[in-house]
C-alpha atoms as a PDB file:
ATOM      1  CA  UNK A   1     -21.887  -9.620  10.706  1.00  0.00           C
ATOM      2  CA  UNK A   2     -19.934  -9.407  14.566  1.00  0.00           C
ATOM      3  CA  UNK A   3     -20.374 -12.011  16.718  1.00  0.00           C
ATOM      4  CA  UNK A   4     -19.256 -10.363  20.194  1.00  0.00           C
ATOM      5  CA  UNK A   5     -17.660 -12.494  23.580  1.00  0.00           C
ATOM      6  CA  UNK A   6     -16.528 -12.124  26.519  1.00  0.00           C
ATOM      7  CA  UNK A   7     -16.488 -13.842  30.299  1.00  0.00           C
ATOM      8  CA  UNK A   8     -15.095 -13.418  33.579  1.00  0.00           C
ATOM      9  CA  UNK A   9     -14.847 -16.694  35.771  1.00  0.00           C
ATOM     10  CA  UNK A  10     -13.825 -16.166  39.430  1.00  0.00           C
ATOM     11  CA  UNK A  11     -10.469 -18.312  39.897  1.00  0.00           C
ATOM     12  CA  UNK A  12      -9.295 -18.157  35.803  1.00  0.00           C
ATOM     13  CA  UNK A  13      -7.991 -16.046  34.186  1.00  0.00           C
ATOM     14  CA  UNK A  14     -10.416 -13.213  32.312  1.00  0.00           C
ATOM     15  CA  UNK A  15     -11.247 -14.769  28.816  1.00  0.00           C
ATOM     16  CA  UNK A  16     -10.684 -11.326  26.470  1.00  0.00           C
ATOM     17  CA  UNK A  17     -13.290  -9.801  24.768  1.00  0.00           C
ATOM     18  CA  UNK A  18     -13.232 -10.426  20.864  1.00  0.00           C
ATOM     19  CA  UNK A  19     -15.218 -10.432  18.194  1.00  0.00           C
ATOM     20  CA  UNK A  20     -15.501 -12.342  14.938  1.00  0.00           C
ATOM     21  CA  UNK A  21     -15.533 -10.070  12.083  1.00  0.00           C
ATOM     22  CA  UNK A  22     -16.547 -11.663   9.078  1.00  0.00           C
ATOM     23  CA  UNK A  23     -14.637 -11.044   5.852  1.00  0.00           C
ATOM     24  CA  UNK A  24     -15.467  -9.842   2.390  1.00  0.00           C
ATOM     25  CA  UNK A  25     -14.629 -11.755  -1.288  1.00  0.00           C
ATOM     26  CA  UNK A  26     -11.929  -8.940  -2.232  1.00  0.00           C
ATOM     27  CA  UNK A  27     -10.263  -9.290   1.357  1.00  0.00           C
ATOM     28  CA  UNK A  28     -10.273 -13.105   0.501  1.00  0.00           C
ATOM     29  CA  UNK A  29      -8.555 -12.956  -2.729  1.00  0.00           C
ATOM     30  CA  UNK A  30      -5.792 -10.412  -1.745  1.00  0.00           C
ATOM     31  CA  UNK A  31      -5.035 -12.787   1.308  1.00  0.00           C
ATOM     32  CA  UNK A  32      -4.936 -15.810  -0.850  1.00  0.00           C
ATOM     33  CA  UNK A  33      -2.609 -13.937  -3.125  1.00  0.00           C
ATOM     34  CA  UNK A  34      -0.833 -12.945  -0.030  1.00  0.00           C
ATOM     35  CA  UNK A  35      -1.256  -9.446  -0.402  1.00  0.00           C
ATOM     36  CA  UNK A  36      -1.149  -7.787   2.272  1.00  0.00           C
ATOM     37  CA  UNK A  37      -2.099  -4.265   1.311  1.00  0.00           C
ATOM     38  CA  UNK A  38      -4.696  -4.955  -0.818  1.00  0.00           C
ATOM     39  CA  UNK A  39      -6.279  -7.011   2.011  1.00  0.00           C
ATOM     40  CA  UNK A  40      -5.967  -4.428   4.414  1.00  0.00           C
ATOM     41  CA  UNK A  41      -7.548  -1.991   2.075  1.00  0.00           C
ATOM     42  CA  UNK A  42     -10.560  -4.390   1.481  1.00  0.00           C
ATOM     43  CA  UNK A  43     -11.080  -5.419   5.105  1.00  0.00           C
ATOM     44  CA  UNK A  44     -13.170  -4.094   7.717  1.00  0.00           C
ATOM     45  CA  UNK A  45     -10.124  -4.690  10.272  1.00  0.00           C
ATOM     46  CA  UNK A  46      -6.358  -4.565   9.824  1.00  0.00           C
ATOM     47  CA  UNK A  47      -4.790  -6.928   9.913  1.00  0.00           C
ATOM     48  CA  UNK A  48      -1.198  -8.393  10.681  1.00  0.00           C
ATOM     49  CA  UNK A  49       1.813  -9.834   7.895  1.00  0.00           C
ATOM     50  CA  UNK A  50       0.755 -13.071   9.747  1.00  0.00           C
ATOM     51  CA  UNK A  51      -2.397 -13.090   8.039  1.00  0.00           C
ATOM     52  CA  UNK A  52      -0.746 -12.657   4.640  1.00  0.00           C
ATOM     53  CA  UNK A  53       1.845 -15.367   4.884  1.00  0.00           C
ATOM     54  CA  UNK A  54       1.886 -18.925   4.077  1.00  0.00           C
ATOM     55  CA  UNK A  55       0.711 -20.614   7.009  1.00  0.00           C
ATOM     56  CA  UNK A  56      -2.707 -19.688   6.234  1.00  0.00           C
ATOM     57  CA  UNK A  57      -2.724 -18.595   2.360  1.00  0.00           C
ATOM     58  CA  UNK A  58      -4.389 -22.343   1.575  1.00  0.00           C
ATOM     59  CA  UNK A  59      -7.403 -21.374   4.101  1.00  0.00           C
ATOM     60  CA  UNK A  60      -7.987 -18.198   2.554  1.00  0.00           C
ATOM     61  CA  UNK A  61      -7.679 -19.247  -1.128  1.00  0.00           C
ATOM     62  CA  UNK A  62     -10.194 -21.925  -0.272  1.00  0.00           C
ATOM     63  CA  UNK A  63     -12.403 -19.388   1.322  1.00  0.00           C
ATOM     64  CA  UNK A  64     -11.957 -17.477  -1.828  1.00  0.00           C
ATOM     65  CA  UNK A  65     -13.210 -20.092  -4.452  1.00  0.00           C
ATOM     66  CA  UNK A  66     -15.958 -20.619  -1.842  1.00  0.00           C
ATOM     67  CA  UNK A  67     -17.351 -17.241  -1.209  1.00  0.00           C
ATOM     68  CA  UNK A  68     -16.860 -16.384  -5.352  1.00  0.00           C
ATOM     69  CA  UNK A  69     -19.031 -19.734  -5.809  1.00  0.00           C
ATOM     70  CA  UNK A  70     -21.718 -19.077  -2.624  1.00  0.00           C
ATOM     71  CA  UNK A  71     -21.553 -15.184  -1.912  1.00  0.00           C
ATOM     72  CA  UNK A  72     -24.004 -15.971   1.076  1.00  0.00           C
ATOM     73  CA  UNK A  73     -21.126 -17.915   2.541  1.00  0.00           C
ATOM     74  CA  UNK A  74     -19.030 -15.139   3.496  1.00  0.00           C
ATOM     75  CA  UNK A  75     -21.454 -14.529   6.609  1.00  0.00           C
ATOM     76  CA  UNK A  76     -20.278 -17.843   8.038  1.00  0.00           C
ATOM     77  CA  UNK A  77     -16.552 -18.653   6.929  1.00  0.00           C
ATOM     78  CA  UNK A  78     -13.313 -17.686   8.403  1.00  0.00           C
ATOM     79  CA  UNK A  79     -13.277 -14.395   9.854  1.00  0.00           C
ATOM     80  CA  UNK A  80     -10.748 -12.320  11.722  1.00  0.00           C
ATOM     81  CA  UNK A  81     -11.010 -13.161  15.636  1.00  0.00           C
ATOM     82  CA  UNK A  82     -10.507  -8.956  16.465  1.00  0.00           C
ATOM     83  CA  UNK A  83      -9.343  -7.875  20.558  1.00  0.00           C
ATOM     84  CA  UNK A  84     -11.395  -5.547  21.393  1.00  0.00           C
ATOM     85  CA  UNK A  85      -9.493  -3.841  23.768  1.00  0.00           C
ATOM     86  CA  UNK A  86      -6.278  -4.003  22.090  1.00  0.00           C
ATOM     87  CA  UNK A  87      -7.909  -3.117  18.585  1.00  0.00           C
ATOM     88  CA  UNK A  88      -5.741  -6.437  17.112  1.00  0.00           C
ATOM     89  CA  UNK A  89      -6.296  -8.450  14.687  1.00  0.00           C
ATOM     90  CA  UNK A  90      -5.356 -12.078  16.433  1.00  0.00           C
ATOM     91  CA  UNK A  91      -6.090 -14.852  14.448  1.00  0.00           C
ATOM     92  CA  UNK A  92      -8.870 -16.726  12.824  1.00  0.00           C
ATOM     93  CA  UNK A  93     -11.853 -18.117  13.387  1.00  0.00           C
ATOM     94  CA  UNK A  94     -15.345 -19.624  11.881  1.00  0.00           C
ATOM     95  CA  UNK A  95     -16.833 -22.220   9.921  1.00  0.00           C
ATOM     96  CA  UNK A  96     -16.155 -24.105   6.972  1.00  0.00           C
ATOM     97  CA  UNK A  97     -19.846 -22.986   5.625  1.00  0.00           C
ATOM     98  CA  UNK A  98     -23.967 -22.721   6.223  1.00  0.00           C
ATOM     99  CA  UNK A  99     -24.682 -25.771   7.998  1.00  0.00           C
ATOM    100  CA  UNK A 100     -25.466 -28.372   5.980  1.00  0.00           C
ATOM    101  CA  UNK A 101     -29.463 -30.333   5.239  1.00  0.00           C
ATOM    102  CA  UNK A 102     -28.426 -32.277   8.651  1.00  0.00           C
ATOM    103  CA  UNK A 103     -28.167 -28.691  10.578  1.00  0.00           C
ATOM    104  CA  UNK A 104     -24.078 -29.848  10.845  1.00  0.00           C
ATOM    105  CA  UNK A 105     -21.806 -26.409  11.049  1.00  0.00           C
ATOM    106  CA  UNK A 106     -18.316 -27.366  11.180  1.00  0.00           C
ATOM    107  CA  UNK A 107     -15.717 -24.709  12.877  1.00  0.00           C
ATOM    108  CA  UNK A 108     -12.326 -23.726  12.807  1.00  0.00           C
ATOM    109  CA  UNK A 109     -10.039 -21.552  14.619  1.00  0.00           C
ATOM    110  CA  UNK A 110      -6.320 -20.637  14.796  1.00  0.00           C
ATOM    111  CA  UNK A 111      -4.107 -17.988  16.800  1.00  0.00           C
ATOM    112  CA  UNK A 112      -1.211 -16.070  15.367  1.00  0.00           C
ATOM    113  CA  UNK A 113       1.601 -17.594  17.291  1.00  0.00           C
ATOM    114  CA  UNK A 114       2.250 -14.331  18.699  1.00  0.00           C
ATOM    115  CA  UNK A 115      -0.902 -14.219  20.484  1.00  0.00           C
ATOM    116  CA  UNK A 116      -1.145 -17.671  21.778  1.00  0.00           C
ATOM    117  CA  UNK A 117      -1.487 -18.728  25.161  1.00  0.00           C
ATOM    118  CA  UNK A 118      -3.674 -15.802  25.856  1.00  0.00           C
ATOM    119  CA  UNK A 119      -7.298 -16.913  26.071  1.00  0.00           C
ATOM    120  CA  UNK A 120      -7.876 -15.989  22.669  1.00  0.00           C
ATOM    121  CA  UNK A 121      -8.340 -19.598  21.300  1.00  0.00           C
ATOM    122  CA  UNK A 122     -11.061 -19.822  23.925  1.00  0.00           C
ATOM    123  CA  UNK A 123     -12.869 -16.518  23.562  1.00  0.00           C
ATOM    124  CA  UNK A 124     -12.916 -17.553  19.534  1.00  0.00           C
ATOM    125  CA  UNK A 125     -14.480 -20.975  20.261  1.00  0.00           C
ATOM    126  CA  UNK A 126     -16.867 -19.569  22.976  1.00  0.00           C
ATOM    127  CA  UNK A 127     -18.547 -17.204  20.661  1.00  0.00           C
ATOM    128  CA  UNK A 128     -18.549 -20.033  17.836  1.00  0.00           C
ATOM    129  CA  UNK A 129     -20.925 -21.691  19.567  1.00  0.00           C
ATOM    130  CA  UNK A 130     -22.737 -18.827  21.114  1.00  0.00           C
ATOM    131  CA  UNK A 131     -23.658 -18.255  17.265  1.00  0.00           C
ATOM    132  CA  UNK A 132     -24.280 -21.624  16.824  1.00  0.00           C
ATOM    133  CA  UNK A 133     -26.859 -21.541  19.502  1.00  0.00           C
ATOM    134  CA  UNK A 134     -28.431 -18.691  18.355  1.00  0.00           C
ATOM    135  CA  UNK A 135     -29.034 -20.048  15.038  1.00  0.00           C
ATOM    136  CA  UNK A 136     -31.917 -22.502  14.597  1.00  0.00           C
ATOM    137  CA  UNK A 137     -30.695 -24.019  11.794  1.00  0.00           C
ATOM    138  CA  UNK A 138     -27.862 -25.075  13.902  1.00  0.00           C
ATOM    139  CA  UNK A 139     -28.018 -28.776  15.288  1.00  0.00           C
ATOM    140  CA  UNK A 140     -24.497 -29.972  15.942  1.00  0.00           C
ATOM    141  CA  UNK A 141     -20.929 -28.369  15.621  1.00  0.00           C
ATOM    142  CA  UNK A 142     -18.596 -30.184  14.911  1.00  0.00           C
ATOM    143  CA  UNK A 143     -14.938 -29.655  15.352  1.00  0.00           C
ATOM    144  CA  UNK A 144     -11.603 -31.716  13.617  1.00  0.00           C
ATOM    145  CA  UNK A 145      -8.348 -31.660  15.423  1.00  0.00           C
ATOM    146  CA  UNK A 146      -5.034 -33.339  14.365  1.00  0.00           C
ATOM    147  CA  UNK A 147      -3.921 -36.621  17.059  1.00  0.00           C
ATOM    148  CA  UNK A 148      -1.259 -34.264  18.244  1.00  0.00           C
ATOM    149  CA  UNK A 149      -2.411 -31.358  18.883  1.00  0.00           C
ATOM    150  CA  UNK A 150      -3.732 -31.909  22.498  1.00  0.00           C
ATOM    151  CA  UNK A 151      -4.009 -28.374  23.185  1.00  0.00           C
ATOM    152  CA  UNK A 152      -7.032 -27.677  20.661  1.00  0.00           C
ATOM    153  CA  UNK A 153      -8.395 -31.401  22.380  1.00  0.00           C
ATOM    154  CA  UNK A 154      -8.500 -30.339  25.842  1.00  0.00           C
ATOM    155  CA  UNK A 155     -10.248 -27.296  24.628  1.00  0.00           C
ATOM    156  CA  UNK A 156     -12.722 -29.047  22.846  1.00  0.00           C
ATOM    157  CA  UNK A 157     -13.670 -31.282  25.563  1.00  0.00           C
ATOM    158  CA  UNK A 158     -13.638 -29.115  28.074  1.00  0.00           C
ATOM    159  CA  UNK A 159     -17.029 -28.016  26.360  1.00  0.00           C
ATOM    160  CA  UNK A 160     -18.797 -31.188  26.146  1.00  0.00           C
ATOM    161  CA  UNK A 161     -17.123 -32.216  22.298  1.00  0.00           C
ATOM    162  CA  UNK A 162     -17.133 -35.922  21.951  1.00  0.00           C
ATOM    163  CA  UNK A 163     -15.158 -38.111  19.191  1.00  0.00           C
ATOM    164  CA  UNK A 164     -17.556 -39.209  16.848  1.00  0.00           C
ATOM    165  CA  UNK A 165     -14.687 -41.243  14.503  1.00  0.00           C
ATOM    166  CA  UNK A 166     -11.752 -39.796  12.420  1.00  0.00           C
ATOM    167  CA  UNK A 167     -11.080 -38.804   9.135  1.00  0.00           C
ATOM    168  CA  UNK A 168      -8.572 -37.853   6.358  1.00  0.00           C
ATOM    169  CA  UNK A 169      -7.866 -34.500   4.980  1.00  0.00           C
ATOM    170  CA  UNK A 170      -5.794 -34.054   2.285  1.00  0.00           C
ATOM    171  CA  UNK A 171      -4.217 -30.616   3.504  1.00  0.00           C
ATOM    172  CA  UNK A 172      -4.199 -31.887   7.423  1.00  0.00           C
ATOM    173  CA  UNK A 173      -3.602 -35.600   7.176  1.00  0.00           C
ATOM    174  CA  UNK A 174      -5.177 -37.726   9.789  1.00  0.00           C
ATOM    175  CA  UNK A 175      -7.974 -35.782  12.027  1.00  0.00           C
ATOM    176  CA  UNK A 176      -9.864 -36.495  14.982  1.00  0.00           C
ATOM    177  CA  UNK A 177     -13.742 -35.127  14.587  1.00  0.00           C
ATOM    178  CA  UNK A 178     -15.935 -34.479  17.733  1.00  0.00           C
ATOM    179  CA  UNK A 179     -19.189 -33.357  17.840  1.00  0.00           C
ATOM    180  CA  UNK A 180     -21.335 -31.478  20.054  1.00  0.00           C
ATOM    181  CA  UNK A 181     -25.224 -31.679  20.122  1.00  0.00           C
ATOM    182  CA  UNK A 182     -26.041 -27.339  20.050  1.00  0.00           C
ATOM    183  CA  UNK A 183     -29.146 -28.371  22.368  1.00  0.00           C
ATOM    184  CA  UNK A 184     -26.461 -28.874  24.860  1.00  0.00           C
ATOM    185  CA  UNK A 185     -24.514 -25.257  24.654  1.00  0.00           C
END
């Protein structure tokens, strides 16, 4: 499944068009082995050393063990966020899983470093919760961001994502979680 984005708002700069292209178990397990070929031959992208390495390996061997336990998964966890234009693979982006009973999808996204500070953190996020919207099972999204990373805040709120009280992950330490009502998107 694609989930397709892109906007144009007169005095900022053009938000670029991207896609989320959802991955499959095999692409999964060669990226959580960090290999790099055997991902690329699996996925229905290619994709960059970056996505191989060990900044992300512990996201995609999670995704992994989830997708091999819930195969239906794989059509909401972390996909590829894909530049249309440029035909680049840029970073990451989707949820942790199917919402839950409550109708609670949590999201995620991250940039390659070389790509930051181009919109595509944005673009990712904006057609997060266009899918979010468009899902009726969908009731809140919720988002967790580390205290210090401000940048990934002032993103958040610029879209209406209000702290809701914090929590500990093991992997992330101390996080921040905000929630947005989807009847509000």
């Amino acid at each position: 499944m694609i989930h397709r984005h892109q906007e144009d708002t007169p005095g900022r700069r053009s938000t670029p068009e991207v896609r989320i292209v959802h991955l499959n178990g095999p692409t999964f397990y060669a990226l959580a082995r960090g290999d790099l070929a055997a991902a690329n031959a699996a996925s229905p992208v290619p994709l960059s050393a970056y996505f191989a390495g060990p900044d992300w390996r512990g996201v995609w061997q999670m995704r992994s063990r989830q997708v091999e336990e819930d195969p239906a998964s794989a059509a909401w966890v972390t996909g590829v966020i894909w530049d249309e234009q440029r035909h680049l693979a840029v970073g990451r982006a989707g949820y942790h899983g199917p919402p839950d009973a409550a109708g609670m999808a949590e999201i995620g996204y991250a940039v390659d470093p070389a790509h930051r500070r181009r919109g595509y953190a944005r673009a990712a996020l904006e057609a997060l919760l266009q899918r979010a919207s468009d899902e009726p099972q969908v009731r809140t999204v919720r988002v967790t961001i580390s205290p210090d990373n401000l940048a990934s805040y002032e993103l958040a709120s610029q879209y209406g994502f209000r702290e809701v009280g914090q929590q500990w992950d093991d992997e992330d330490g101390l996080e921040i979680v905000y929630e947005l009502a989807v009847g509000r998107l």
